[in-house]
Amino acid sequence: MTETTPKRLFIKTYGCQMNVYDSERMRDVLRPLGYAATETPSDADLVVLNTCHIREKATEKVYSELGQLKKMKQASGGKMTIAVAGCVAQAEGAEIMRRQPAVDLVLGPQAYHKLPEMVARASRAAGDRLETEFETLEKFDALPKAREADGPTAFLSVQEGCDKFCTFCVVPYTRGAELSRPVDDIMVEARSLASQGVRDISLLGQNVNAFHGAAPAIEGGEEWTLGRLARHLAKVGGIDRIRYTTSHPRDMDDDLVAAHGDTPEIMPFLHLPVQSGSDTILKAMNRGHTAERYLEIMRGVRAARPDIALASDFIVGFPGERDEDFEATMDLVREVNYSIAYSFKYSPRPGTPAADMFGQVPEEVKDERLQRLQALLREQQTTFNASKIGETLPVLVTGRGRMDGQIHGRSPYMQSVHFDGPAALIGEIVNVRIEGASLNSLSGVLPDASEAAA
Ligand code: SAH
Ligand code: SF4
Ligand code: F3S
């Protein structure tokens, strides 16, 4: 095969938005080698599984997928190259190739820029097939600066890694220490996205509000915070909407809270995971804040931006969680009133301190608590969505709907909105009158297509 023969690439992404972003960057580095995306793994020359290690279920999914891929590889006469990337790759390394010998390459999240070289070597069936060193800045420096945008919304990674070491979490081990990208590099990427029609940018990081990137060379001096970066990005022509995820309560500074009130480009949505409403459990989790401190932050952002939609993550059944601890979580949820939240049963992860703690909670208790919590969260989510009925919201149109003549988009509050309209509106921000709401989306009508609010 020469460099110009089109080769087919299939990437399957698990886990968080960081992985979604990384998958895009892997497509970017492979494009010059002639790799083009294909819809199904069975006809792919290269299959990449970009994996997640956060809970046991996430990890097990990868091995069952690899079992399927092995059959496809055999059917292809062994021509398919299988690569495992992401956090399982980082955590389990060579063990993956032992468990599933059909795997050709294993590369951790800091090694994506080496993918072309590794693929080339694997096709010669020689050399290094494992790359899991931590060299984050090298990765960012080596990745192409320009990006190919895919629609009017995009992720932009500004920070990676985590030093918080919550006792339940694998991320500090799979993603390494906290590290921020220099502001200049972020601006280059942001402008490139804006020039391709991206209007809604989500700044990403495992602890995105811990961002402390090097100030622009022309300014020199100190590092920038996330609030400062967001205010600066808001001035880039074409970028109308800025979001950031995921934040940690410990890094939520006053300036960032204030920016929600004084910078309209910063969208009225904040995902600030709390995990538990019990101070005893928060302490055992090593979260470094109390429930009251979290509530104080939430009151602060609501004061700055009264219509803000608030989101969180929760873990139920952390070791030692008593009924009263769980009830404290339910109380906190009632007090905050979320627009959306993700909740999980605690899953012991090998090598993390909580996995060896006393007081592991029985599965039935975790199930029962999760059901109660999710019922409350569903109720809040439905109520939040329904509260928009009758309002006219500026919706960024992101694509065609399932039915002919239907399109859909994203509200400022991160809701998905469906309505009838021409596909020519994709990429525009239009006013939509909301008429219906369900748990997961809104429906509405375009009062007048000419009202496109540029
Ligand atoms: N950096 C982010 C999110 C990390 S992972 C933060 O600090 O909030 C995403 C979510 O997965 C976490 O917020 C947590 O709710 C959940 N999670 C992480 N480890 C888990 C575990 N061992 N068991 C169950 N849920 C877990
Ligand atoms: Fe994991 Fe805690 Fe870091 Fe979030 S802050 S990534 S939950 S260790
Ligand atoms: Fe999963 Fe890694 Fe993200 S463990 S949640 S893919 S950082």
JSON list of C-alpha atoms and ligand atoms in Angstrom, two decimals, residues 14-16 19 51-54 87 170-171 174-175 206, ligand 3:
[
{"chain": "A", "resi": 14, "resn": "TYR", "atom": "CA", "xyz": [-15.97, 5.55, 25.22]},
{"chain": "A", "resi": 15, "resn": "GLY", "atom": "CA", "xyz": [-16.00, 7.72, 28.34]},
{"chain": "A", "resi": 16, "resn": "CYS", "atom": "CA", "xyz": [-15.78, 11.47, 28.73]},
{"chain": "A", "resi": 19, "resn": "ASN", "atom": "CA", "xyz": [-11.90, 11.12, 24.79]},
{"chain": "A", "resi": 51, "resn": "THR", "atom": "CA", "xyz": [-11.34, 3.51, 26.04]},
{"chain": "A", "resi": 52, "resn": "CYS", "atom": "CA", "xyz": [-12.54, 4.52, 29.52]},
{"chain": "A", "resi": 53, "resn": "HIS", "atom": "CA", "xyz": [-11.43, 3.03, 32.82]},
{"chain": "A", "resi": 54, "resn": "ILE", "atom": "CA", "xyz": [-13.65, 5.00, 35.18]},
{"chain": "A", "resi": 87, "resn": "CYS", "atom": "CA", "xyz": [-7.50, 5.21, 29.82]},
{"chain": "A", "resi": 170, "resn": "VAL", "atom": "CA", "xyz": [-8.56, 6.42, 38.40]},
{"chain": "A", "resi": 171, "resn": "VAL", "atom": "CA", "xyz": [-8.14, 9.63, 36.42]},
{"chain": "A", "resi": 174, "resn": "THR", "atom": "CA", "xyz": [-4.60, 7.33, 33.72]},
{"chain": "A", "resi": 175, "resn": "ARG", "atom": "CA", "xyz": [-4.25, 10.98, 32.73]},
{"chain": "A", "resi": 206, "resn": "GLN", "atom": "CA", "xyz": [-10.46, 16.91, 33.78]},
{"chain": "B", "resi": 3, "resn": "F3S", "atom": "FE1", "xyz": [-12.93, 7.62, 31.40]},
{"chain": "B", "resi": 3, "resn": "F3S", "atom": "FE2", "xyz": [-10.48, 8.40, 31.13]},
{"chain": "B", "resi": 3, "resn": "F3S", "atom": "FE3", "xyz": [-12.44, 10.09, 30.72]},
{"chain": "B", "resi": 3, "resn": "F3S", "atom": "S1", "xyz": [-11.23, 7.01, 32.64]},
{"chain": "B", "resi": 3, "resn": "F3S", "atom": "S2", "xyz": [-14.01, 9.37, 32.09]},
{"chain": "B", "resi": 3, "resn": "F3S", "atom": "S3", "xyz": [-12.01, 8.31, 29.52]},
{"chain": "B", "resi": 3, "resn": "F3S", "atom": "S4", "xyz": [-10.49, 10.54, 31.64]}
]
